[in-house]
mmCIF file of C-alpha atoms in Angstrom:
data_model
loop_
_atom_site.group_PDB
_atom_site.id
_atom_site.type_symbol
_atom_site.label_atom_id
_atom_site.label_comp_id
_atom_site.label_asym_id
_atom_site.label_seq_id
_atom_site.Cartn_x
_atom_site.Cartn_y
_atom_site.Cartn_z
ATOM 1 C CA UNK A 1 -37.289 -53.297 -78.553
ATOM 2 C CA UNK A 2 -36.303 -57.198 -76.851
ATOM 3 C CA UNK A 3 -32.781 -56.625 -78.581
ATOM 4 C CA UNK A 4 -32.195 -53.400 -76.621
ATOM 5 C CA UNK A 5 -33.757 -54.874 -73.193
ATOM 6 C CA UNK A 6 -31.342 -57.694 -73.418
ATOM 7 C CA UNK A 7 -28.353 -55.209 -74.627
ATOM 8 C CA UNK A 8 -28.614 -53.355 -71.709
ATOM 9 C CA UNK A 9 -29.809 -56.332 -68.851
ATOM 10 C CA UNK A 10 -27.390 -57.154 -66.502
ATOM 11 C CA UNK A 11 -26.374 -60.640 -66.714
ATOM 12 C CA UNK A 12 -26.106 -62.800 -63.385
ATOM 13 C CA UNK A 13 -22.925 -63.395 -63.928
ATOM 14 C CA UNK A 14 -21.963 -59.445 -63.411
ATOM 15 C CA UNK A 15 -24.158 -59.263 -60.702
ATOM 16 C CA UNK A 16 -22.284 -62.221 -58.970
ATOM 17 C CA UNK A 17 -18.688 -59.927 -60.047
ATOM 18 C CA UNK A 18 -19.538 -57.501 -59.439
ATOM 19 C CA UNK A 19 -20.106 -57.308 -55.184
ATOM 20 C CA UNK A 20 -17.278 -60.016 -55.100
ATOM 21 C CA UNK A 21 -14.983 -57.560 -57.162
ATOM 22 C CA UNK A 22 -16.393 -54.288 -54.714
ATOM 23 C CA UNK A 23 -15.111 -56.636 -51.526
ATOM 24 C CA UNK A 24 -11.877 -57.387 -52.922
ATOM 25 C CA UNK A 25 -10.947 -53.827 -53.930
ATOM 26 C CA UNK A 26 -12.303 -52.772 -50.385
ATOM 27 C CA UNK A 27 -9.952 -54.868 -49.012
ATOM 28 C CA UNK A 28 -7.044 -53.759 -51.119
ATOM 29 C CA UNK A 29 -7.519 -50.205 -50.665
ATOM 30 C CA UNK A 30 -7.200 -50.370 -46.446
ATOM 31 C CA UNK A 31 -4.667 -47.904 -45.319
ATOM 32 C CA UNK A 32 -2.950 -50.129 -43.326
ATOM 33 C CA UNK A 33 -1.504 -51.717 -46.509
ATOM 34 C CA UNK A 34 0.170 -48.556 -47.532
ATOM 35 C CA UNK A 35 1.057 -46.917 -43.504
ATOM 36 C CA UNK A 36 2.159 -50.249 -41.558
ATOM 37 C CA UNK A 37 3.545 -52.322 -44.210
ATOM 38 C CA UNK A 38 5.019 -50.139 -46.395
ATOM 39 C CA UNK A 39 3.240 -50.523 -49.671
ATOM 40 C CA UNK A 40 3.782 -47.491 -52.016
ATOM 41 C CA UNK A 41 0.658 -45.499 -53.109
ATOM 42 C CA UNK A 42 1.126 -46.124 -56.764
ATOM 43 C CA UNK A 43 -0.926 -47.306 -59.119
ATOM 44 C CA UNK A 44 1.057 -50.457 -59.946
ATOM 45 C CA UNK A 45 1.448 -51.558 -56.080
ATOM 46 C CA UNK A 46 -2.197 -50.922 -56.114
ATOM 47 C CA UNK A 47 -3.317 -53.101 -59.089
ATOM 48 C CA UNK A 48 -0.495 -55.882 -56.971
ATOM 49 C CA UNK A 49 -2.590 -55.513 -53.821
ATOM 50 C CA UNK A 50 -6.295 -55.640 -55.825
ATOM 51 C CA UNK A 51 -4.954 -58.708 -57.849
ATOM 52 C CA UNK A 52 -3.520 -60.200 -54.219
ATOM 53 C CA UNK A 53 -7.179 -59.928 -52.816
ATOM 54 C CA UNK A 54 -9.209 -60.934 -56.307
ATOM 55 C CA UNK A 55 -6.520 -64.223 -56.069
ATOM 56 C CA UNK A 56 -7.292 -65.064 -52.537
ATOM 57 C CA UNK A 57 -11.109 -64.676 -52.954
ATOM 58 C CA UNK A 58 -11.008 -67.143 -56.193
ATOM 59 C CA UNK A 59 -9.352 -69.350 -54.447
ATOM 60 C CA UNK A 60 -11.827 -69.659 -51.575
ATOM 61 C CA UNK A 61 -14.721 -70.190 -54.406
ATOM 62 C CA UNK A 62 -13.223 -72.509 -56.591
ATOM 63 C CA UNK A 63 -12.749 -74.554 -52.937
ATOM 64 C CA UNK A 64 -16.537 -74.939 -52.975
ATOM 65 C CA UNK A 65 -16.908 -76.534 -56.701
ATOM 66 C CA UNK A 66 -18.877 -76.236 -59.287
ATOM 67 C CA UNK A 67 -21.012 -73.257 -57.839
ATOM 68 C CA UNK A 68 -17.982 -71.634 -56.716
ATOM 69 C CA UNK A 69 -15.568 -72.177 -59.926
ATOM 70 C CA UNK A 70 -18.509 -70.023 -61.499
ATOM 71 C CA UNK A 71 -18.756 -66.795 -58.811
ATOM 72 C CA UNK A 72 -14.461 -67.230 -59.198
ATOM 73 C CA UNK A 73 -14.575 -66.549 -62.765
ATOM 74 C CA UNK A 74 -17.115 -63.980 -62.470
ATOM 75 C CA UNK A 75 -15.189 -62.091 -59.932
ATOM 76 C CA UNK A 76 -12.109 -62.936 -62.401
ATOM 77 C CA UNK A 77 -13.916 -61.846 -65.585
ATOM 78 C CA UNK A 78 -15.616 -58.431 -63.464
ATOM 79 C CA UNK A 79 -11.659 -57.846 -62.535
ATOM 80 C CA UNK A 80 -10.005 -57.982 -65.960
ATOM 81 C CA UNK A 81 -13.731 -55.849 -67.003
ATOM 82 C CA UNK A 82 -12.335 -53.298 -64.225
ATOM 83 C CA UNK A 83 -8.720 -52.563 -65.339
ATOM 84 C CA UNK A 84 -9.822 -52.432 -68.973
ATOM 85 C CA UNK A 85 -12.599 -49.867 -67.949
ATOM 86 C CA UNK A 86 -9.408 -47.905 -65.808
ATOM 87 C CA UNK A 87 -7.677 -47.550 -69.446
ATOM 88 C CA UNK A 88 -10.154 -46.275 -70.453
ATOM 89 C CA UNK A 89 -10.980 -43.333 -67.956
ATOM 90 C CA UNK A 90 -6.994 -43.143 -67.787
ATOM 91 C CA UNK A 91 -7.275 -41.829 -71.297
ATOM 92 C CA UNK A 92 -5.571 -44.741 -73.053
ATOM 93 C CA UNK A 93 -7.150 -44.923 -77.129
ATOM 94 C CA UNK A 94 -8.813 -47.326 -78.411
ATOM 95 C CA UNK A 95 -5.959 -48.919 -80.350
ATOM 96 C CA UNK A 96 -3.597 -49.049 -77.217
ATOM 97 C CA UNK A 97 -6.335 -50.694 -74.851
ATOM 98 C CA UNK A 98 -5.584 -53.861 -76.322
ATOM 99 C CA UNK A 99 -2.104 -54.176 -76.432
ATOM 100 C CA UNK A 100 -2.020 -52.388 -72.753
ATOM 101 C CA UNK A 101 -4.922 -55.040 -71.679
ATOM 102 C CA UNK A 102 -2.710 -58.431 -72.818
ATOM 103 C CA UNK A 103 0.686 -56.467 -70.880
ATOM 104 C CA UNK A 104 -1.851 -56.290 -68.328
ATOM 105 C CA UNK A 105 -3.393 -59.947 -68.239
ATOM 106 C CA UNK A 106 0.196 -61.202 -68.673
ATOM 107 C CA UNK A 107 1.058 -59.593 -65.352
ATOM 108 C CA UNK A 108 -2.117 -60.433 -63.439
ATOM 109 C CA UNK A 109 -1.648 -64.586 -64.966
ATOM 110 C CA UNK A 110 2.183 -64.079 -63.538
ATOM 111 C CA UNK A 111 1.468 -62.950 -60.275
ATOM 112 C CA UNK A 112 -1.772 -65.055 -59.638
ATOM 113 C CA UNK A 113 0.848 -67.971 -60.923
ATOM 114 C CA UNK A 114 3.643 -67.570 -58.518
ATOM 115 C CA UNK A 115 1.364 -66.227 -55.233
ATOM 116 C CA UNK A 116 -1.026 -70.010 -55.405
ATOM 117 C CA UNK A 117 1.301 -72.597 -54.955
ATOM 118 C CA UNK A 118 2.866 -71.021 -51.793
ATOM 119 C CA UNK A 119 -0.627 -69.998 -50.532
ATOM 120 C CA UNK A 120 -2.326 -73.760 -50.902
ATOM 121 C CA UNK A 121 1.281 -75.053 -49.700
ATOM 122 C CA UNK A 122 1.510 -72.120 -46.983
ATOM 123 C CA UNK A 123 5.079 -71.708 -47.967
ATOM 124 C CA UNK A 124 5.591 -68.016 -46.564
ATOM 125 C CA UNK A 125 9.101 -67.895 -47.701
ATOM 126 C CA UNK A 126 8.341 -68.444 -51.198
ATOM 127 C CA UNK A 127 5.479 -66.284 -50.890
ATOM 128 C CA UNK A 128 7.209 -63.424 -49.138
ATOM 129 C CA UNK A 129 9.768 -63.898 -51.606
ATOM 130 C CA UNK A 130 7.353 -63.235 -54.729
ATOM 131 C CA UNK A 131 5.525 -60.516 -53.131
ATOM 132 C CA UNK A 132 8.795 -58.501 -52.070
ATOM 133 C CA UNK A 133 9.982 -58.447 -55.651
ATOM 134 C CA UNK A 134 6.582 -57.290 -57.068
ATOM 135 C CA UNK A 135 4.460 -55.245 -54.806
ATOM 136 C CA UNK A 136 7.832 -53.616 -52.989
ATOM 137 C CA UNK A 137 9.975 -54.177 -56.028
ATOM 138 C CA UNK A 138 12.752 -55.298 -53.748
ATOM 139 C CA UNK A 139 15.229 -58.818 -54.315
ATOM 140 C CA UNK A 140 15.149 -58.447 -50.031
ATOM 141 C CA UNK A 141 12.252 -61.638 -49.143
ATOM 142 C CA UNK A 142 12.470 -60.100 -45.732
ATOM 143 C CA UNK A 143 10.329 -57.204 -47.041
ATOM 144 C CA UNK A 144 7.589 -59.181 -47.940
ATOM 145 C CA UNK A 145 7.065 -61.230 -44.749
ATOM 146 C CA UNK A 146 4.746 -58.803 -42.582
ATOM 147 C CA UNK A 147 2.746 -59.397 -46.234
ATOM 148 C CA UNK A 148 2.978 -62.945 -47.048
ATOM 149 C CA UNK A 149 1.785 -63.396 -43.200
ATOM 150 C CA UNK A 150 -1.473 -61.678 -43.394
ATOM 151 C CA UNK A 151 -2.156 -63.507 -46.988
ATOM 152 C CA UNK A 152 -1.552 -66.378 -45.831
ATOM 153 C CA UNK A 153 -3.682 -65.537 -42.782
ATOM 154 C CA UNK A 154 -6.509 -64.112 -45.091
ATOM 155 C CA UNK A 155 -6.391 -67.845 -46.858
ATOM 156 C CA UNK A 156 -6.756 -69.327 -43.627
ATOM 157 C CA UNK A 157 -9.816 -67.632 -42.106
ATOM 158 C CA UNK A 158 -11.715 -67.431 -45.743
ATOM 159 C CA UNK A 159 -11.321 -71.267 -45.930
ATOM 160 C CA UNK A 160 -12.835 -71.441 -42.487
ATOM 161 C CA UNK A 161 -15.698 -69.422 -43.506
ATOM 162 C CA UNK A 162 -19.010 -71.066 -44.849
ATOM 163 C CA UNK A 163 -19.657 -70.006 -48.951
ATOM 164 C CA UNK A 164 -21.862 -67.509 -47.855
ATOM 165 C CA UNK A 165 -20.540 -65.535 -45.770
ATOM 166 C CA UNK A 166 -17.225 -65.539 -47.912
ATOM 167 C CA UNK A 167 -18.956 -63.933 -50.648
ATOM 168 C CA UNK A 168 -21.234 -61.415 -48.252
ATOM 169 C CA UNK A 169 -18.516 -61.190 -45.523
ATOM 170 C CA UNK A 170 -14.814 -61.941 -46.734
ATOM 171 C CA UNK A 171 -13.057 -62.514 -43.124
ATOM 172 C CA UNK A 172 -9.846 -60.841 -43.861
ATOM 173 C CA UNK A 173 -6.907 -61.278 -41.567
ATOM 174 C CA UNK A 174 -5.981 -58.293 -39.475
ATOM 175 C CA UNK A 175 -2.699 -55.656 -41.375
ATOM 176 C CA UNK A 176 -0.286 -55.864 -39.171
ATOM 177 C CA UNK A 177 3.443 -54.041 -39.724
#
């Protein structure tokens, strides 16, 4: 009977993902992404926007040390949880989920690779650069400006913030076209 409690507990690590991982896909999934600035309503500009926001929320907690390096990898684990449980209900098998999943993490490690040095460094250009060729799939850096702006504006006001509030009350900059 203790094996099955503990089977089924929730950890605190998931409950620390878990609300973090809600605020971030909140975020991602404002309208004004997809009417002022343009961003397609697909699924793959969607997983681009929701790793964006996941990114931008790490960094803030891994900014506050040891206590925040450990809600950052809970959001990050409750994130790569997430898309493998969207396989899943997507109706990819068993066999597939893996192979999809590393594609998957490959792209997410990519992204979160080439959008953190131009955040910390607040280098918009290469930013808007990165962003225009994989959430608009467009060579054209002007494309991802209006996008690169508010990301770089999100950084901004989530480093002002104290640790709580950023992970009650992310203060997201305003989407602006």
């Amino acid at each position: 009977m203790i094996m099955l409690q503990n089977l089924f507990r929730t950890r605190p690590r998931e409950r620390l993902g878990e609300p973090l991982y809600e605020r971030a896909v909140q975020q991602a999934r404002d309208p004004g992404f997809y009417t002022r600035m343009g961003v397609a309503d697909r699924i793959d500009a969607r997983f681009e926007l929701y790793t964006l926001h996941v990114l931008l929320l790490v960094m803030r907690l891994r900014d506050e040390g040891e206590q925040g390096a450990e809600a950052g990898q809970a959001l990050f684990d409750t994130y790569v949880s997430a898309l493998d449980h969207a396989l899943r209900e997507l109706g990819v098998g068993d066999i597939s989920v893996g192979k999809k999943m590393r594609k998957l993490g490959e792209a997410m490690y990519g992204r979160m690779s080439a959008y953190e040095p131009p955040l910390r460094q607040g280098d918009a250009a290469a930013l808007a650069a990165s962003l225009s060729r994989n959430v608009f799939e467009s060579h054209d850096p002007v494309v991802g400006e209006a996008l690169a702006a508010y990301a770089l504006a999100s950084r901004a006001r989530l480093a002002a913030q104290d640790y709580s509030a950023a992970t009650t009350r992310p203060d997201w900059a305003e989407i602006k076209a």
